[in-house]
């Protein structure tokens, strides 16, 4: 990642030489004031994003350290459903349910 060369203070303290056909000093100062505001905004946004990134990394570590929990509950149709913390556990539960249903439906046909 590229490093930042100028700080808002460096931009503010920059002094340009004047020449006969130079730029309007007031116009340059106004422009540099806007650049300083942008630098300050970018710096605060970067700090906030870094803080949020660290928080999300910590949350991800916590989530990875905790085992998947299954809380049994019953749906509106009276069948038992499971609230699963991880997608893997959810897939396993679904496969088990499908297997049981197949045995109920097709098991009788296989016996005949």
Tab-separated table of N, CA and C in Angstrom:
chain	number	residue	atom	x	y	z
A	1	UNK	N	0.848	-1.168	0.000
A	1	UNK	CA	0.000	0.000	0.000
A	1	UNK	C	0.898	1.235	0.000
A	2	UNK	N	0.521	2.230	-0.773
A	2	UNK	CA	1.297	3.465	-0.866
A	2	UNK	C	1.147	4.272	0.411
A	3	UNK	N	2.223	4.932	0.772
A	3	UNK	CA	2.166	5.758	1.981
A	3	UNK	C	1.732	7.172	1.614
A	4	UNK	N	1.210	7.870	2.579
A	4	UNK	CA	0.749	9.241	2.378
A	4	UNK	C	1.944	10.171	2.518
A	5	UNK	N	2.142	11.014	1.529
A	5	UNK	CA	3.301	11.904	1.523
A	5	UNK	C	3.039	13.165	2.335
A	6	UNK	N	1.879	13.776	2.129
A	6	UNK	CA	1.583	15.047	2.793
A	6	UNK	C	0.517	14.873	3.860
A	7	UNK	N	0.697	15.571	4.962
A	7	UNK	CA	-0.334	15.637	5.985
A	7	UNK	C	-1.104	16.934	5.764
A	8	UNK	N	-2.253	17.072	6.392
A	8	UNK	CA	-2.981	18.340	6.260
A	8	UNK	C	-2.132	19.540	6.702
A	9	UNK	N	-1.311	19.334	7.701
A	9	UNK	CA	-0.449	20.424	8.183
A	9	UNK	C	0.598	20.793	7.130
A	10	UNK	N	1.168	19.786	6.450
A	10	UNK	CA	2.148	20.053	5.389
A	10	UNK	C	1.530	20.878	4.267
A	11	UNK	N	0.320	20.542	3.895
A	11	UNK	CA	-0.361	21.282	2.830
A	11	UNK	C	-0.631	22.714	3.268
A	12	UNK	N	-1.059	22.871	4.511
A	12	UNK	CA	-1.369	24.203	5.028
A	12	UNK	C	-0.125	25.087	5.061
A	13	UNK	N	0.994	24.505	5.421
A	13	UNK	CA	2.217	25.291	5.579
A	13	UNK	C	2.999	25.462	4.279
A	14	UNK	N	2.560	24.838	3.205
A	14	UNK	CA	3.269	24.960	1.931
A	14	UNK	C	3.188	26.392	1.428
A	15	UNK	N	4.339	26.935	0.998
A	15	UNK	CA	4.391	28.302	0.488
A	15	UNK	C	4.931	28.247	-0.931
A	16	UNK	N	4.244	28.904	-1.849
A	16	UNK	CA	4.653	28.908	-3.243
A	16	UNK	C	5.322	30.236	-3.567
A	17	UNK	N	6.328	30.167	-4.440
A	17	UNK	CA	6.995	31.387	-4.887
A	17	UNK	C	6.088	32.106	-5.871
A	18	UNK	N	6.166	33.404	-5.871
A	18	UNK	CA	5.365	34.178	-6.815
A	18	UNK	C	6.244	34.642	-7.949
A	19	UNK	N	5.645	34.722	-9.110
A	19	UNK	CA	6.353	35.242	-10.274
A	19	UNK	C	5.449	36.247	-10.964
A	20	UNK	N	5.945	36.828	-12.003
A	20	UNK	CA	5.201	37.874	-12.675
A	20	UNK	C	3.855	37.353	-13.189
A	21	UNK	N	3.841	36.199	-13.753
A	21	UNK	CA	2.599	35.636	-14.300
A	21	UNK	C	2.172	34.414	-13.475
A	22	UNK	N	2.261	34.503	-12.201
A	22	UNK	CA	1.925	33.372	-11.328
A	22	UNK	C	0.419	33.246	-11.107
A	23	UNK	N	0.072	32.254	-10.320
A	23	UNK	CA	-1.331	32.011	-9.984
A	23	UNK	C	-1.788	33.007	-8.923
A	24	UNK	N	-3.109	33.174	-8.839
A	24	UNK	CA	-3.692	34.025	-7.805
A	24	UNK	C	-3.530	33.318	-6.463
A	25	UNK	N	-2.824	33.952	-5.560
A	25	UNK	CA	-2.503	33.330	-4.276
A	25	UNK	C	-3.763	32.971	-3.491
A	26	UNK	N	-4.773	33.823	-3.503
A	26	UNK	CA	-6.014	33.534	-2.775
A	26	UNK	C	-6.726	32.308	-3.342
A	27	UNK	N	-6.729	32.176	-4.652
A	27	UNK	CA	-7.375	31.031	-5.287
A	27	UNK	C	-6.645	29.732	-4.932
A	28	UNK	N	-5.314	29.775	-4.932
A	28	UNK	CA	-4.527	28.602	-4.559
A	28	UNK	C	-4.788	28.244	-3.098
A	29	UNK	N	-4.838	29.242	-2.236
A	29	UNK	CA	-5.093	28.989	-0.815
A	29	UNK	C	-6.467	28.364	-0.589
A	30	UNK	N	-7.478	28.843	-1.292
A	30	UNK	CA	-8.819	28.282	-1.160
A	30	UNK	C	-8.844	26.822	-1.611
A	31	UNK	N	-8.160	26.551	-2.729
A	31	UNK	CA	-8.109	25.186	-3.222
A	31	UNK	C	-7.394	24.280	-2.219
A	32	UNK	N	-6.281	24.742	-1.696
A	32	UNK	CA	-5.533	23.936	-0.731
A	32	UNK	C	-6.328	23.728	0.555
A	33	UNK	N	-7.149	24.703	0.946
A	33	UNK	CA	-8.018	24.517	2.108
A	33	UNK	C	-8.987	23.359	1.876
A	34	UNK	N	-9.526	23.268	0.653
A	34	UNK	CA	-10.426	22.160	0.322
A	34	UNK	C	-9.673	20.828	0.331
A	35	UNK	N	-8.441	20.846	-0.169
A	35	UNK	CA	-7.634	19.626	-0.163
A	35	UNK	C	-7.361	19.186	1.269
A	36	UNK	N	-7.098	20.117	2.159
A	36	UNK	CA	-6.861	19.809	3.575
A	36	UNK	C	-8.102	19.161	4.183
A	37	UNK	N	-9.277	19.717	3.893
A	37	UNK	CA	-10.524	19.140	4.419
A	37	UNK	C	-10.692	17.703	3.937
A	38	UNK	N	-10.383	17.485	2.644
A	38	UNK	CA	-10.479	16.123	2.105
A	38	UNK	C	-9.511	15.185	2.812
A	39	UNK	N	-8.286	15.624	3.018
A	39	UNK	CA	-7.300	14.798	3.714
A	39	UNK	C	-7.785	14.434	5.111
A	40	UNK	N	-8.327	15.412	5.818
A	40	UNK	CA	-8.824	15.144	7.176
A	40	UNK	C	-9.987	14.157	7.141
A	41	UNK	N	-10.875	14.304	6.161
A	41	UNK	CA	-12.005	13.381	6.017
A	41	UNK	C	-11.512	11.971	5.714
A	42	UNK	N	-10.569	11.872	4.774
A	42	UNK	CA	-10.015	10.559	4.433
A	42	UNK	C	-9.334	9.921	5.637
A	43	UNK	N	-8.589	10.701	6.377
A	43	UNK	CA	-7.886	10.164	7.546
A	43	UNK	C	-8.885	9.642	8.579
A	44	UNK	N	-9.966	10.376	8.815
A	44	UNK	CA	-10.957	9.915	9.792
A	44	UNK	C	-11.700	8.680	9.276
A	45	UNK	N	-11.993	8.621	7.981
A	45	UNK	CA	-12.658	7.452	7.412
A	45	UNK	C	-11.756	6.224	7.499
A	46	UNK	N	-10.482	6.402	7.218
A	46	UNK	CA	-9.540	5.283	7.299
A	46	UNK	C	-9.449	4.780	8.729
A	47	UNK	N	-9.381	5.690	9.688
A	47	UNK	CA	-9.307	5.284	11.100
A	47	UNK	C	-10.567	4.519	11.506
A	48	UNK	N	-11.734	5.003	11.086
A	48	UNK	CA	-12.990	4.330	11.433
A	48	UNK	C	-13.069	2.951	10.778
A	49	UNK	N	-12.642	2.847	9.536
A	49	UNK	CA	-12.679	1.557	8.840
A	49	UNK	C	-11.691	0.567	9.443
A	50	UNK	N	-10.534	1.042	9.857
A	50	UNK	CA	-9.566	0.156	10.514
A	50	UNK	C	-10.131	-0.365	11.830
A	51	UNK	N	-10.784	0.525	12.579
A	51	UNK	CA	-11.386	0.118	13.850
A	51	UNK	C	-12.478	-0.925	13.604
A	52	UNK	N	-13.328	-0.677	12.609
A	52	UNK	CA	-14.395	-1.612	12.282
A	52	UNK	C	-13.819	-2.950	11.802
A	53	UNK	N	-12.747	-2.895	11.021
A	53	UNK	CA	-12.097	-4.103	10.528
A	53	UNK	C	-11.560	-4.942	11.685
A	54	UNK	N	-10.930	-4.312	12.648
A	54	UNK	CA	-10.415	-5.032	13.808
A	54	UNK	C	-11.553	-5.658	14.610
A	55	UNK	N	-12.660	-4.922	14.756
A	55	UNK	CA	-13.814	-5.444	15.494
A	55	UNK	C	-14.388	-6.666	14.776
A	56	UNK	N	-14.513	-6.585	13.462
A	56	UNK	CA	-15.049	-7.706	12.693
A	56	UNK	C	-14.119	-8.917	12.752
A	57	UNK	N	-12.824	-8.680	12.740
A	57	UNK	CA	-11.869	-9.787	12.858
A	57	UNK	C	-12.010	-10.459	14.221
A	58	UNK	N	-12.167	-9.655	15.262
A	58	UNK	CA	-12.330	-10.209	16.607
A	58	UNK	C	-13.634	-11.000	16.701
A	59	UNK	N	-14.713	-10.468	16.121
A	59	UNK	CA	-15.996	-11.174	16.117
A	59	UNK	C	-15.895	-12.495	15.353
A	60	UNK	N	-15.166	-12.486	14.242
A	60	UNK	CA	-15.006	-13.706	13.455
A	60	UNK	C	-14.219	-14.752	14.236
A	61	UNK	N	-13.205	-14.311	14.971
A	61	UNK	CA	-12.436	-15.247	15.797
A	61	UNK	C	-13.321	-15.855	16.876
A	62	UNK	N	-14.154	-15.024	17.509
A	62	UNK	CA	-15.064	-15.526	18.538
A	62	UNK	C	-16.029	-16.544	17.948
A	63	UNK	N	-16.589	-16.223	16.795
A	63	UNK	CA	-17.567	-17.116	16.158
A	63	UNK	C	-16.912	-18.437	15.757
A	64	UNK	N	-15.675	-18.394	15.315
A	64	UNK	CA	-14.982	-19.617	14.915
A	64	UNK	C	-14.647	-20.476	16.130
A	65	UNK	N	-14.426	-19.844	17.282
A	65	UNK	CA	-14.055	-20.578	18.487
A	65	UNK	C	-15.264	-21.243	19.146
A	66	UNK	N	-16.455	-20.702	18.933
A	66	UNK	CA	-17.656	-21.250	19.562
A	66	UNK	C	-18.190	-22.417	18.735
A	67	UNK	N	-18.588	-23.516	19.386
A	67	UNK	CA	-19.155	-24.640	18.641
A	67	UNK	C	-20.544	-24.289	18.113
A	68	UNK	N	-20.931	-24.964	17.052
A	68	UNK	CA	-22.257	-24.746	16.474
A	68	UNK	C	-23.307	-25.257	17.451
A	69	UNK	N	-24.334	-24.458	17.653
A	69	UNK	CA	-25.387	-24.865	18.587
A	69	UNK	C	-26.677	-25.151	17.824
A	70	UNK	N	-27.365	-26.183	18.231
A	70	UNK	CA	-28.635	-26.549	17.618
A	70	UNK	C	-29.721	-26.408	18.663
A	71	UNK	N	-30.734	-25.601	18.338
A	71	UNK	CA	-31.846	-25.391	19.253
A	71	UNK	C	-33.093	-25.969	18.607
A	72	UNK	N	-33.631	-27.060	19.144
A	72	UNK	CA	-34.827	-27.640	18.525
A	72	UNK	C	-36.044	-26.742	18.724
A	73	UNK	N	-36.882	-26.687	17.701
A	73	UNK	CA	-38.131	-25.936	17.789
A	73	UNK	C	-39.134	-26.620	16.865
A	74	UNK	N	-40.369	-26.186	16.936
A	74	UNK	CA	-41.417	-26.801	16.139
A	74	UNK	C	-42.045	-25.762	15.230
A	75	UNK	N	-42.194	-26.119	13.955
A	75	UNK	CA	-42.765	-25.221	12.974
A	75	UNK	C	-44.269	-25.193	13.041
A	76	UNK	N	-44.872	-24.397	12.160
A	76	UNK	CA	-46.334	-24.261	12.148
A	76	UNK	C	-47.021	-25.556	11.718
A	77	UNK	N	-46.304	-26.422	10.988
A	77	UNK	CA	-46.893	-27.681	10.555
A	77	UNK	C	-46.738	-28.782	11.599
A	78	UNK	N	-46.158	-28.451	12.749
A	78	UNK	CA	-46.008	-29.425	13.816
A	78	UNK	C	-44.753	-30.270	13.701
A	79	UNK	N	-44.022	-30.113	12.585
A	79	UNK	CA	-42.790	-30.879	12.423
A	79	UNK	C	-41.655	-30.193	13.170
A	80	UNK	N	-40.759	-31.005	13.649
A	80	UNK	CA	-39.618	-30.465	14.385
A	80	UNK	C	-38.631	-29.876	13.389
A	81	UNK	N	-38.214	-28.649	13.638
A	81	UNK	CA	-37.210	-27.983	12.817
A	81	UNK	C	-36.046	-27.619	13.712
A	82	UNK	N	-34.935	-27.228	13.118
A	82	UNK	CA	-33.755	-26.900	13.914
A	82	UNK	C	-33.215	-25.542	13.501
A	83	UNK	N	-32.897	-24.712	14.489
A	83	UNK	CA	-32.194	-23.472	14.234
A	83	UNK	C	-30.722	-23.787	14.419
A	84	UNK	N	-29.958	-23.666	13.375
A	84	UNK	CA	-28.571	-24.097	13.412
A	84	UNK	C	-27.661	-22.894	13.241
A	85	UNK	N	-26.597	-22.851	14.029
A	85	UNK	CA	-25.683	-21.727	13.994
A	85	UNK	C	-24.779	-21.765	12.775
A	86	UNK	N	-24.492	-22.920	12.241
A	86	UNK	CA	-23.604	-22.972	11.078
A	86	UNK	C	-24.300	-23.643	9.914
A	87	UNK	N	-23.875	-23.314	8.693
A	87	UNK	CA	-24.485	-23.869	7.488
A	87	UNK	C	-24.204	-25.360	7.375
A	88	UNK	N	-23.032	-25.791	7.818
A	88	UNK	CA	-22.676	-27.198	7.730
A	88	UNK	C	-23.622	-28.052	8.573
A	89	UNK	N	-23.878	-27.640	9.809
A	89	UNK	CA	-24.784	-28.381	10.674
A	89	UNK	C	-26.192	-28.373	10.090
A	90	UNK	N	-26.577	-27.266	9.481
A	90	UNK	CA	-27.892	-27.167	8.864
A	90	UNK	C	-28.022	-28.158	7.717
A	91	UNK	N	-26.988	-28.267	6.901
A	91	UNK	CA	-27.020	-29.206	5.781
A	91	UNK	C	-27.108	-30.645	6.272
A	92	UNK	N	-26.384	-30.966	7.315
A	92	UNK	CA	-26.423	-32.323	7.869
A	92	UNK	C	-27.821	-32.645	8.374
A	93	UNK	N	-28.431	-31.703	9.086
A	93	UNK	CA	-29.793	-31.915	9.584
A	93	UNK	C	-30.775	-32.114	8.441
A	94	UNK	N	-30.634	-31.327	7.389
A	94	UNK	CA	-31.530	-31.462	6.242
A	94	UNK	C	-31.362	-32.826	5.577
A	95	UNK	N	-30.126	-33.269	5.434
A	95	UNK	CA	-29.902	-34.578	4.828
A	95	UNK	C	-30.516	-35.699	5.662
A	96	UNK	N	-30.411	-35.583	6.980
A	96	UNK	CA	-31.012	-36.591	7.855
A	96	UNK	C	-32.524	-36.601	7.694
A	97	UNK	N	-33.130	-35.423	7.636
A	97	UNK	CA	-34.587	-35.348	7.487
A	97	UNK	C	-35.043	-35.924	6.148
A	98	UNK	N	-34.306	-35.614	5.085
A	98	UNK	CA	-34.653	-36.133	3.766
A	98	UNK	C	-34.521	-37.650	3.760
A	99	UNK	N	-33.469	-38.148	4.383
A	99	UNK	CA	-33.276	-39.599	4.450
A	99	UNK	C	-34.437	-40.271	5.170
A	100	UNK	N	-34.865	-39.697	6.295
A	100	UNK	CA	-35.996	-40.264	7.037
A	100	UNK	C	-37.276	-40.229	6.204
A	101	UNK	N	-37.502	-39.139	5.500
A	101	UNK	CA	-38.695	-39.031	4.654
A	101	UNK	C	-38.654	-40.048	3.514
A	102	UNK	N	-37.479	-40.223	2.912
A	102	UNK	CA	-37.363	-41.208	1.840
A	102	UNK	C	-37.657	-42.610	2.356
A	103	UNK	N	-37.180	-42.917	3.552
A	103	UNK	CA	-37.459	-44.228	4.127
A	103	UNK	C	-38.948	-44.419	4.352
A	104	UNK	N	-39.629	-43.371	4.812
A	104	UNK	CA	-41.070	-43.471	5.047
A	104	UNK	C	-41.832	-43.651	3.737
A	105	UNK	N	-41.447	-42.860	2.726
A	105	UNK	CA	-42.193	-42.884	1.466
A	105	UNK	C	-41.809	-44.088	0.608
A	106	UNK	N	-40.527	-44.270	0.400
A	106	UNK	CA	-40.066	-45.297	-0.511
A	106	UNK	C	-39.739	-46.621	0.183
A	107	UNK	N	-39.659	-46.604	1.471
A	107	UNK	CA	-39.331	-47.837	2.197
A	107	UNK	C	-40.356	-48.928	1.972
A	108	UNK	N	-41.617	-48.560	1.944
A	108	UNK	CA	-42.684	-49.532	1.727
A	108	UNK	C	-42.612	-50.098	0.311
A	109	UNK	N	-42.256	-49.260	-0.653
A	109	UNK	CA	-42.132	-49.719	-2.039
A	109	UNK	C	-40.942	-50.650	-2.188
A	110	UNK	N	-39.871	-50.376	-1.476
A	110	UNK	CA	-38.678	-51.210	-1.567
A	110	UNK	C	-38.923	-52.565	-0.929
A	111	UNK	N	-39.768	-52.621	0.091
A	111	UNK	CA	-40.075	-53.873	0.759
A	111	UNK	C	-40.891	-54.790	-0.143
A	112	UNK	N	-41.749	-54.228	-1.021
A	112	UNK	CA	-42.623	-55.023	-1.895
A	112	UNK	C	-41.890	-55.625	-3.036
